[in-house]
mmCIF file of C-alpha atoms in Angstrom:
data_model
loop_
_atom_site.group_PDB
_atom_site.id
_atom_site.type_symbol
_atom_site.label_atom_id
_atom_site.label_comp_id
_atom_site.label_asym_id
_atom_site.label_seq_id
_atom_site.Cartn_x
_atom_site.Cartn_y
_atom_site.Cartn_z
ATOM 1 C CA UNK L 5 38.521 33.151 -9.493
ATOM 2 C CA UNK L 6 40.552 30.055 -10.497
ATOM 3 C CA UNK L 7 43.793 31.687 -8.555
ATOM 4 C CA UNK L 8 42.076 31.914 -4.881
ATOM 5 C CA UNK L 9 40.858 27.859 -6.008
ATOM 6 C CA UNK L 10 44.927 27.016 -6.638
ATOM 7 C CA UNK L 11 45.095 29.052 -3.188
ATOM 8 C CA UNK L 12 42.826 26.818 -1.447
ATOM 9 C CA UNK L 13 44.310 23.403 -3.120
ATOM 10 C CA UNK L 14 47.548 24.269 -2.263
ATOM 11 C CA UNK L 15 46.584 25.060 1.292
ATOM 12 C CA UNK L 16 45.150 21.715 1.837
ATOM 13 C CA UNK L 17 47.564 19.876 0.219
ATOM 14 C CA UNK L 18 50.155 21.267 2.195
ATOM 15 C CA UNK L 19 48.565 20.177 5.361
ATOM 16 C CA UNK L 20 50.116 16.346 3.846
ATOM 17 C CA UNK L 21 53.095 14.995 4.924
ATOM 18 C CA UNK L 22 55.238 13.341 1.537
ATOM 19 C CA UNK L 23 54.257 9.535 1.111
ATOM 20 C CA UNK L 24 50.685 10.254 2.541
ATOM 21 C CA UNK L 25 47.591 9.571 -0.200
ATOM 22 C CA UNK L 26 45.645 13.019 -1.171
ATOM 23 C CA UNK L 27 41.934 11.883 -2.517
ATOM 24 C CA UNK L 28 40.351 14.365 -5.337
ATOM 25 C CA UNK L 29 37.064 13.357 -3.302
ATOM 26 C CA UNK L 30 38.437 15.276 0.085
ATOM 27 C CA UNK L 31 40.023 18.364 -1.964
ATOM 28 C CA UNK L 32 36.752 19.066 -3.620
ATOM 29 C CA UNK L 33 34.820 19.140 -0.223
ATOM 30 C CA UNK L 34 37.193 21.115 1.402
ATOM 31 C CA UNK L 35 37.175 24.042 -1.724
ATOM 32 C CA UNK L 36 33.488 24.044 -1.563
ATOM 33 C CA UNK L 37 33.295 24.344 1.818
ATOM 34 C CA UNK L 38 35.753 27.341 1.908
ATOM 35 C CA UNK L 39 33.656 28.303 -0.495
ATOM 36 C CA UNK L 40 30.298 27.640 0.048
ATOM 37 C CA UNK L 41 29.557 26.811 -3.260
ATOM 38 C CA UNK L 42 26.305 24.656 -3.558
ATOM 39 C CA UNK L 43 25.081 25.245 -6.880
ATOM 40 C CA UNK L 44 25.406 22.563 -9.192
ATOM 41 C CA UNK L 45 26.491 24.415 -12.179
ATOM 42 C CA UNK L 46 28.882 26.446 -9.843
ATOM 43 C CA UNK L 47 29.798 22.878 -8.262
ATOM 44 C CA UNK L 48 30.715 21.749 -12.372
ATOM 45 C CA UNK L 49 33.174 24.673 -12.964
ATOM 46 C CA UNK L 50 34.828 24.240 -9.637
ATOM 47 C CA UNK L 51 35.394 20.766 -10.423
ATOM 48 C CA UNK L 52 36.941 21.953 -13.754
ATOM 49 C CA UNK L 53 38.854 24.284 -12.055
ATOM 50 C CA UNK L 54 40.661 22.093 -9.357
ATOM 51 C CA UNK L 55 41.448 19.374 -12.263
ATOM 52 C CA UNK L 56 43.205 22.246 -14.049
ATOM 53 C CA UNK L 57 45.229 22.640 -10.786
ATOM 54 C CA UNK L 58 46.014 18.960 -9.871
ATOM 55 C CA UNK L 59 47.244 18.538 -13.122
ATOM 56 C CA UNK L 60 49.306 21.141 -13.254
ATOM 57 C CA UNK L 61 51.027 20.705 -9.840
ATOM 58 C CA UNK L 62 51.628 16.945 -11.449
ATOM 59 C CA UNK L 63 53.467 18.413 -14.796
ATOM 60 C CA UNK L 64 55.313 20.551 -12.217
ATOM 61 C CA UNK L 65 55.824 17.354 -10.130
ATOM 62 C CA UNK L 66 54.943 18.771 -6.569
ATOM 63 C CA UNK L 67 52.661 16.036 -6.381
ATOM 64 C CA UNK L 68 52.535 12.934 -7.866
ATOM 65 C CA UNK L 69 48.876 10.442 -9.278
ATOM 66 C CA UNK L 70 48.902 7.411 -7.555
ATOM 67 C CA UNK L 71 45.963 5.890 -9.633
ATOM 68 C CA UNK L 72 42.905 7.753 -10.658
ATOM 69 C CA UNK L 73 41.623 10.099 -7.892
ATOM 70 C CA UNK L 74 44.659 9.323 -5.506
ATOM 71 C CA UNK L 75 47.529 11.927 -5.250
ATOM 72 C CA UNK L 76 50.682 11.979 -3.102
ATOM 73 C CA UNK L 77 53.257 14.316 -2.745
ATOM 74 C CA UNK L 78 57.045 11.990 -3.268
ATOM 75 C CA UNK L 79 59.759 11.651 -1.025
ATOM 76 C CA UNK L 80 63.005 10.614 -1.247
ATOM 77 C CA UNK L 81 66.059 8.888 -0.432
ATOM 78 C CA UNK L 82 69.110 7.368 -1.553
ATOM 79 C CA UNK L 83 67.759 4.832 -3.782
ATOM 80 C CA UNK L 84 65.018 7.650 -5.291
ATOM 81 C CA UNK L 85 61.899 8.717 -5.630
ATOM 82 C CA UNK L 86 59.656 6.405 -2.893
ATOM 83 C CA UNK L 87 56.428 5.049 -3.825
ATOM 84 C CA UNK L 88 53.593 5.211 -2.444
ATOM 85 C CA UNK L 89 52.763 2.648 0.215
ATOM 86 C CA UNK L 90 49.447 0.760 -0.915
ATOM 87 C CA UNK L 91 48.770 0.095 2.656
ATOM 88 C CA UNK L 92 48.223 3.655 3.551
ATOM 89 C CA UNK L 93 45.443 4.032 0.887
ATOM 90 C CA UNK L 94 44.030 1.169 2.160
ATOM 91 C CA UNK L 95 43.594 2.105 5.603
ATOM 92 C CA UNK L 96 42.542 5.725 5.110
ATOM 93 C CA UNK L 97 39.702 4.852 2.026
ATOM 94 C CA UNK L 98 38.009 1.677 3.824
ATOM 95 C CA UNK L 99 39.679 1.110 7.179
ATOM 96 C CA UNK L 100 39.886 4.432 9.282
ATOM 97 C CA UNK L 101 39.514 8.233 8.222
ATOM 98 C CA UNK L 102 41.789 10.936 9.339
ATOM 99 C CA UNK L 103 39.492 11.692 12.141
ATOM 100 C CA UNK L 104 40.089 8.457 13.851
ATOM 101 C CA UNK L 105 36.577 7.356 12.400
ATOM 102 C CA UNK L 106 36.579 3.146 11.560
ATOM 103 C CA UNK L 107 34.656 2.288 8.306
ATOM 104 C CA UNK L 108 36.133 -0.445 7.993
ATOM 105 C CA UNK L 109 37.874 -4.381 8.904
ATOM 106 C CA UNK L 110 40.247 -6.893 8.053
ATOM 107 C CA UNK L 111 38.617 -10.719 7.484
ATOM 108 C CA UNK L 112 39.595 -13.969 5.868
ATOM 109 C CA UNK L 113 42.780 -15.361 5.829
ATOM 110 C CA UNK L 114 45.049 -12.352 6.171
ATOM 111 C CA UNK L 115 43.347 -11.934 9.829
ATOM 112 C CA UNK L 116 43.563 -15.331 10.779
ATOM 113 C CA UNK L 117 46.980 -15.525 9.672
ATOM 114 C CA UNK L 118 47.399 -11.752 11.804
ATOM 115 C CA UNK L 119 46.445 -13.630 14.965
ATOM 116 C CA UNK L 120 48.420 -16.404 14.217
ATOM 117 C CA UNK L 121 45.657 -19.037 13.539
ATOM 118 C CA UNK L 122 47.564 -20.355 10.215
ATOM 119 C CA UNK L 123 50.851 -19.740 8.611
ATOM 120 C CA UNK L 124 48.984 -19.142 5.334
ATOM 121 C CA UNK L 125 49.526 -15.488 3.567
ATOM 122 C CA UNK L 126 46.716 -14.774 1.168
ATOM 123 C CA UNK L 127 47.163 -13.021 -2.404
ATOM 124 C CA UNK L 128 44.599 -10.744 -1.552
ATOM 125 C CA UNK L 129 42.944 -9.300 1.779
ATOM 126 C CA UNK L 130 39.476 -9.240 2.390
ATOM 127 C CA UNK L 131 38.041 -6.351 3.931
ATOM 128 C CA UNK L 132 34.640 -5.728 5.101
ATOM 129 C CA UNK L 133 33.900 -1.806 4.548
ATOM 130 C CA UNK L 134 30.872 0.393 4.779
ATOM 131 C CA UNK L 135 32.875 2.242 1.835
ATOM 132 C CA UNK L 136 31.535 -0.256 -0.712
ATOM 133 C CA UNK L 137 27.943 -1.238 -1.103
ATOM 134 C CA UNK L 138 27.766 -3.477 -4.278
ATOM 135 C CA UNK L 139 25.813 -7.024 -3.196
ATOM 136 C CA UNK L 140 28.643 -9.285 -4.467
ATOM 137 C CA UNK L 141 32.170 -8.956 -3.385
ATOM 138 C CA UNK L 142 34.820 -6.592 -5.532
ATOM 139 C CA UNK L 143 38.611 -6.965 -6.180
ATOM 140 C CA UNK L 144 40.574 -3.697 -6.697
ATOM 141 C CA UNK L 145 42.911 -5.046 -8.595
ATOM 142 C CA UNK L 146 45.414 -2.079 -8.069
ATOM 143 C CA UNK L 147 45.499 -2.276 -4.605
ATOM 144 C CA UNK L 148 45.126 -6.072 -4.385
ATOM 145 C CA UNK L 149 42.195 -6.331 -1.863
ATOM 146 C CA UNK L 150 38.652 -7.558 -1.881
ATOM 147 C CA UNK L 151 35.948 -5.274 -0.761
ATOM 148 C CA UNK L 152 32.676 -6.629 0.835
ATOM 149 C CA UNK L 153 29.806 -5.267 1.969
ATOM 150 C CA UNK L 154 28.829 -5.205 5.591
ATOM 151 C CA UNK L 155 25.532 -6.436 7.286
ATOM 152 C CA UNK L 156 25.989 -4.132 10.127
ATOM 153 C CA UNK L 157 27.302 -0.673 9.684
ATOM 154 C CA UNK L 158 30.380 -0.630 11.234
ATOM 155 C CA UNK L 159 31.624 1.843 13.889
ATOM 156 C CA UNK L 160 34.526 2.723 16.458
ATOM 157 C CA UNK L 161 32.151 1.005 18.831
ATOM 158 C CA UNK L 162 31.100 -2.401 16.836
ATOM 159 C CA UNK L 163 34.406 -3.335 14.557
ATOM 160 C CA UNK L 164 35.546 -5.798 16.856
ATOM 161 C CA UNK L 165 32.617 -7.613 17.591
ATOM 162 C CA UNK L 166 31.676 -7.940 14.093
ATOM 163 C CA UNK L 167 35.390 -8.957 13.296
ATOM 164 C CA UNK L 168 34.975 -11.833 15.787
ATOM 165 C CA UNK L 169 31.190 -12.784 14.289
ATOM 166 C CA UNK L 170 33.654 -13.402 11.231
ATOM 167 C CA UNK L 171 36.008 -15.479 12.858
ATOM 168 C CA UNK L 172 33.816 -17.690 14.045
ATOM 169 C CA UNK L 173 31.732 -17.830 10.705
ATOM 170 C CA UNK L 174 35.186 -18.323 8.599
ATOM 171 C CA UNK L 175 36.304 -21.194 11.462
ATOM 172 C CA UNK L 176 35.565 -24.309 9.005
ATOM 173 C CA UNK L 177 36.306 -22.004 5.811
ATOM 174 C CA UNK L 178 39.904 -21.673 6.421
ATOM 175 C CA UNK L 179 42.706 -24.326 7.448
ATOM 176 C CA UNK L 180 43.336 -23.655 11.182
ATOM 177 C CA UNK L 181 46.943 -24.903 11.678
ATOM 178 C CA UNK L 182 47.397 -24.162 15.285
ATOM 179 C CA UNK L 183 45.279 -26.241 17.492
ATOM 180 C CA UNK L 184 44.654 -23.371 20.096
ATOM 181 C CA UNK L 185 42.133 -21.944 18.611
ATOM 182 C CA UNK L 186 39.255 -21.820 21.215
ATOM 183 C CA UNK L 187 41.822 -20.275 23.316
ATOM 184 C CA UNK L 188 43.629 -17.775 21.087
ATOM 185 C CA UNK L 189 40.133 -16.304 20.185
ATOM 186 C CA UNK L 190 39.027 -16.168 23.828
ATOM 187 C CA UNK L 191 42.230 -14.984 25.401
ATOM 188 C CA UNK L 192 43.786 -12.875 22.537
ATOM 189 C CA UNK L 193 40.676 -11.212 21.182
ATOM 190 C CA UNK L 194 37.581 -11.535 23.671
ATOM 191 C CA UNK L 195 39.376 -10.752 26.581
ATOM 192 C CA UNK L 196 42.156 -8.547 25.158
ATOM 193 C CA UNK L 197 39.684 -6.419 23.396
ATOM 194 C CA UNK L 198 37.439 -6.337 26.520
ATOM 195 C CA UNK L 199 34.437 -7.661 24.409
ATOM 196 C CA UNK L 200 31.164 -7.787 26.311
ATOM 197 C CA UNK L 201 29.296 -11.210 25.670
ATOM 198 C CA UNK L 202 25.906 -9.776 26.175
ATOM 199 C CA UNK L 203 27.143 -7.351 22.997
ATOM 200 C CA UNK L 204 28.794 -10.350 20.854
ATOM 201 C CA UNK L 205 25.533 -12.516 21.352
ATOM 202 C CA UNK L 206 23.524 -9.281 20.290
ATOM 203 C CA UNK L 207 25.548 -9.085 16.837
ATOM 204 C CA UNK L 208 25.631 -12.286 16.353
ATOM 205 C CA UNK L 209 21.825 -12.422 16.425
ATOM 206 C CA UNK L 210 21.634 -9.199 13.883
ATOM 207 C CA UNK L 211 23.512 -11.641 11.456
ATOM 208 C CA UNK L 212 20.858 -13.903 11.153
ATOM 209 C CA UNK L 213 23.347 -16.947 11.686
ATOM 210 C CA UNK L 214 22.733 -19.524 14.358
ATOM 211 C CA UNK L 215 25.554 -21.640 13.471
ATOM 212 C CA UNK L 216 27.870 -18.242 14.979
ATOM 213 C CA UNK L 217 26.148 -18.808 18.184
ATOM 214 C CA UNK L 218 26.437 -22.116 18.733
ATOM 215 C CA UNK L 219 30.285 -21.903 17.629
ATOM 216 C CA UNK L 220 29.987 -19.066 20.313
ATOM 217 C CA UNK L 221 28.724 -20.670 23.591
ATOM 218 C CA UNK L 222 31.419 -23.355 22.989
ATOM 219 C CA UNK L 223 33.923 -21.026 22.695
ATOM 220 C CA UNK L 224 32.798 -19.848 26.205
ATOM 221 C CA UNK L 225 32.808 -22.862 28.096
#
Protein backbone atom coordinates (compact mmCIF):
# COMPACT_ATOMS: atom_id res chain seq x y z
CA UNK A 1 0.00 0.00 0.00
CA UNK A 2 2.66 2.54 1.08
CA UNK A 3 4.33 2.23 -2.66
CA UNK A 4 1.06 3.44 -4.74
CA UNK A 5 1.08 6.48 -1.58
CA UNK A 6 5.03 7.36 -2.72
CA UNK A 7 3.26 7.03 -6.30
CA UNK A 8 0.76 9.57 -5.60
CA UNK A 9 3.30 12.05 -3.60
CA UNK A 10 5.59 11.96 -6.19
CA UNK A 11 2.95 12.69 -8.78
CA UNK A 12 1.90 15.79 -7.10
CA UNK A 13 5.01 16.97 -6.25
CA UNK A 14 6.13 16.83 -9.61
CA UNK A 15 3.39 19.01 -10.81
CA UNK A 16 5.97 21.95 -8.79
CA UNK A 17 8.23 23.92 -10.50
CA UNK A 18 11.93 24.15 -8.24
CA UNK A 19 11.79 27.29 -5.84
CA UNK A 20 7.91 26.91 -5.51
CA UNK A 21 6.62 26.04 -1.62
CA UNK A 22 4.93 22.34 -1.38
CA UNK A 23 2.50 22.42 1.93
CA UNK A 24 2.13 18.83 3.82
CA UNK A 25 -1.56 20.29 4.28
CA UNK A 26 -2.24 20.16 0.21
CA UNK A 27 -0.30 16.66 -0.29
CA UNK A 28 -2.45 15.00 2.28
CA UNK A 29 -5.75 16.20 0.58
CA UNK A 30 -4.73 15.36 -2.65
CA UNK A 31 -3.65 11.39 -1.47
CA UNK A 32 -6.93 11.10 0.19
CA UNK A 33 -8.75 12.26 -2.43
CA UNK A 34 -7.06 9.85 -4.96
CA UNK A 35 -7.86 7.75 -2.50
CA UNK A 36 -10.95 8.25 -1.01
CA UNK A 37 -9.91 7.50 2.24
CA UNK A 38 -12.30 8.99 4.95
CA UNK A 39 -11.86 6.91 7.84
CA UNK A 40 -10.12 8.35 10.58
CA UNK A 41 -8.00 5.51 11.57
CA UNK A 42 -7.31 4.93 7.76
CA UNK A 43 -6.79 8.90 7.61
CA UNK A 44 -3.88 8.23 10.79
CA UNK A 45 -1.85 5.59 8.82
CA UNK A 46 -1.94 7.58 5.65
CA UNK A 47 -0.61 10.41 7.44
CA UNK A 48 2.16 8.06 8.74
CA UNK A 49 2.70 6.89 5.53
CA UNK A 50 3.28 10.19 3.50
CA UNK A 51 5.71 11.46 6.49
CA UNK A 52 7.70 8.28 5.80
CA UNK A 53 7.85 9.53 2.15
CA UNK A 54 8.59 13.30 2.62
CA UNK A 55 11.27 12.40 4.69
CA UNK A 56 12.77 10.21 2.70
CA UNK A 57 12.70 12.24 -0.57
CA UNK A 58 14.50 14.98 1.95
CA UNK A 59 17.49 12.40 3.01
CA UNK A 60 17.58 11.77 -0.77
CA UNK A 61 17.46 15.59 -1.27
CA UNK A 62 14.80 15.76 -4.17
CA UNK A 63 13.10 18.08 -2.06
CA UNK A 64 14.11 20.21 0.45
CA UNK A 65 11.94 21.48 4.35
CA UNK A 66 11.55 24.94 4.29
CA UNK A 67 10.19 25.13 7.95
CA UNK A 68 7.77 22.72 9.44
CA UNK A 69 5.03 21.68 6.96
CA UNK A 70 6.63 23.70 3.98
CA UNK A 71 8.65 21.75 1.30
CA UNK A 72 10.36 22.93 -1.90
CA UNK A 73 12.12 21.24 -4.41
CA UNK A 74 15.97 23.47 -4.87
CA UNK A 75 17.30 25.01 -7.76
CA UNK A 76 20.37 26.16 -8.73
CA UNK A 77 22.86 28.36 -10.11
CA UNK A 78 26.25 29.53 -10.10
CA UNK A 79 26.48 30.72 -6.67
CA UNK A 80 24.44 27.27 -5.36
CA UNK A 81 21.75 25.87 -4.04
CA UNK A 82 18.81 28.90 -4.08
CA UNK A 83 16.63 29.40 -1.22
CA UNK A 84 13.49 29.58 -0.98
CA UNK A 85 11.84 32.94 -1.53
CA UNK A 86 9.75 33.82 1.74
CA UNK A 87 7.55 35.89 -0.39
CA UNK A 88 6.17 33.03 -2.31
CA UNK A 89 4.98 31.27 0.92
CA UNK A 90 3.53 34.25 1.83
CA UNK A 91 1.38 34.85 -0.99
CA UNK A 92 0.22 31.29 -1.62
CA UNK A 93 -0.67 30.47 2.49
CA UNK A 94 -2.57 33.93 3.27
CA UNK A 95 -2.64 36.04 0.12
CA UNK A 96 -3.91 33.99 -2.99
CA UNK A 97 -4.23 30.08 -3.59
CA UNK A 98 -3.15 28.36 -6.69
CA UNK A 99 -6.59 28.66 -8.04
CA UNK A 100 -6.45 32.36 -8.28
CA UNK A 101 -8.66 32.38 -5.00
CA UNK A 102 -7.69 35.80 -2.59
CA UNK A 103 -7.70 34.98 1.20
CA UNK A 104 -5.90 37.44 1.87
CA UNK A 105 -4.29 41.54 1.99
CA UNK A 106 -1.49 43.65 2.54
CA UNK A 107 -2.12 46.68 5.38
CA UNK A 108 -0.06 49.00 7.51
CA UNK A 109 2.91 50.54 6.58
CA UNK A 110 4.31 48.21 3.95
CA UNK A 111 1.04 49.24 1.79
CA UNK A 112 1.23 52.72 2.39
CA UNK A 113 4.75 52.75 1.66
CA UNK A 114 3.59 50.33 -1.76
CA UNK A 115 1.51 53.28 -2.93
CA UNK A 116 3.95 55.64 -2.15
CA UNK A 117 2.23 57.44 0.82
CA UNK A 118 5.65 57.38 2.99
CA UNK A 119 9.18 56.46 2.37
CA UNK A 120 9.04 54.33 5.54
CA UNK A 121 9.87 50.34 5.09
CA UNK A 122 8.47 48.39 7.99
CA UNK A 123 10.33 45.33 9.78
CA UNK A 124 7.39 43.40 9.41
CA UNK A 125 4.17 43.38 7.06
CA UNK A 126 0.86 43.25 8.24
CA UNK A 127 -1.51 41.18 6.54
CA UNK A 128 -5.11 40.79 7.04
CA UNK A 129 -6.01 36.96 6.17
CA UNK A 130 -9.05 34.79 6.54
CA UNK A 131 -6.16 32.06 7.05
CA UNK A 132 -5.77 33.08 10.70
CA UNK A 133 -8.57 33.44 13.16
CA UNK A 134 -6.91 34.07 16.62
CA UNK A 135 -8.65 37.53 18.23
CA UNK A 136 -5.28 39.28 18.78
CA UNK A 137 -2.78 39.80 16.10
CA UNK A 138 0.23 37.01 15.46
CA UNK A 139 3.88 37.43 14.28
CA UNK A 140 5.40 34.47 12.35
CA UNK A 141 8.51 35.09 13.24
CA UNK A 142 10.04 32.90 10.37
CA UNK A 143 8.49 34.58 7.76
CA UNK A 144 8.57 38.04 9.36
CA UNK A 145 4.85 39.07 8.96
CA UNK A 146 1.95 39.82 11.21
CA UNK A 147 -1.24 37.99 10.71
CA UNK A 148 -4.66 39.57 11.64
CA UNK A 149 -7.88 38.56 11.59
CA UNK A 150 -10.46 39.97 9.26
CA UNK A 151 -13.97 41.48 10.08
CA UNK A 152 -15.23 40.68 6.71
CA UNK A 153 -14.35 37.51 4.96
CA UNK A 154 -12.42 38.44 2.26
CA UNK A 155 -12.93 37.49 -1.42
CA UNK A 156 -11.75 38.09 -5.17
CA UNK A 157 -14.72 40.42 -5.11
CA UNK A 158 -14.22 42.51 -1.64
CA UNK A 159 -10.14 42.69 -1.10
CA UNK A 160 -9.91 46.00 -2.38
CA UNK A 161 -12.57 47.66 -0.76
CA UNK A 162 -11.67 46.36 2.51
CA UNK A 163 -7.93 47.29 1.75
CA UNK A 164 -9.09 50.90 1.25
CA UNK A 165 -11.54 50.74 4.63
CA UNK A 166 -7.86 50.22 6.04
CA UNK A 167 -6.31 53.01 4.52
CA UNK A 168 -8.48 55.30 5.61
CA UNK A 169 -8.68 53.78 9.24
CA UNK A 170 -4.61 53.65 9.38
CA UNK A 171 -4.62 57.57 7.85
CA UNK A 172 -3.67 59.24 11.41
CA UNK A 173 -1.82 55.87 12.53
CA UNK A 174 0.98 56.18 10.17
CA UNK A 175 3.28 59.28 9.14
CA UNK A 176 1.95 60.34 5.69
CA UNK A 177 5.02 62.03 4.08
CA UNK A 178 3.60 62.96 0.79
CA UNK A 179 0.98 65.57 1.00
CA UNK A 180 -1.19 64.05 -1.90
CA UNK A 181 -2.86 61.89 -0.14
CA UNK A 182 -6.62 62.62 -0.79
CA UNK A 183 -5.60 62.39 -4.30
CA UNK A 184 -3.30 59.36 -4.52
CA UNK A 185 -6.10 57.31 -2.75
CA UNK A 186 -8.82 58.65 -5.06
CA UNK A 187 -6.94 58.57 -8.32
CA UNK A 188 -4.51 55.60 -7.77
CA UNK A 189 -6.79 53.22 -5.92
CA UNK A 190 -10.62 54.28 -6.19
CA UNK A 191 -10.56 55.01 -9.62
CA UNK A 192 -7.76 52.69 -10.80
CA UNK A 193 -9.35 49.78 -9.15
CA UNK A 194 -12.80 50.83 -10.49
CA UNK A 195 -14.23 50.82 -6.85
CA UNK A 196 -17.96 51.43 -6.67
CA UNK A 197 -18.82 54.04 -3.83
CA UNK A 198 -22.20 52.64 -3.18
CA UNK A 199 -19.93 49.22 -2.36
CA UNK A 200 -17.07 51.15 -0.26
CA UNK A 201 -19.85 52.99 1.85
CA UNK A 202 -21.53 49.43 2.28
CA UNK A 203 -18.15 47.97 3.86
CA UNK A 204 -17.42 50.64 5.54
CA UNK A 205 -20.74 50.42 7.39
CA UNK A 206 -20.13 46.42 8.08
CA UNK A 207 -17.01 47.75 10.05
CA UNK A 208 -18.87 49.39 12.52
CA UNK A 209 -16.55 52.59 12.19
CA UNK A 210 -18.01 56.00 11.52
CA UNK A 211 -14.86 57.79 11.72
CA UNK A 212 -14.02 55.61 8.01
CA UNK A 213 -16.97 57.33 6.63
CA UNK A 214 -16.53 60.57 7.46
CA UNK A 215 -12.69 60.28 6.35
CA UNK A 216 -14.61 58.86 3.24
CA UNK A 217 -17.05 61.58 2.01
CA UNK A 218 -14.07 63.99 2.30
CA UNK A 219 -12.06 62.02 0.33
CA UNK A 220 -14.87 62.37 -2.31
CA UNK A 221 -15.36 65.89 -2.50
Amino acid sequence: MEKNYNKIVIEYIDKYLCDEPIFLEEIRNYVVHKTNIKNKKELDKVYANINVIINRMNSEKKIKTYSKGIYYKPTNNILGEMPLDKTKIINKKYLKNNNGKINGYITGEKLFNQLGLTTQIPNTTIIVTNNYNRKDDYKVEYLNIILRKSKIKITNENYQYLQLIDILANKDKINIENKKYNEIIYNEYIIKNKLDFEKIIKYARETKNKKILEKLFILAK
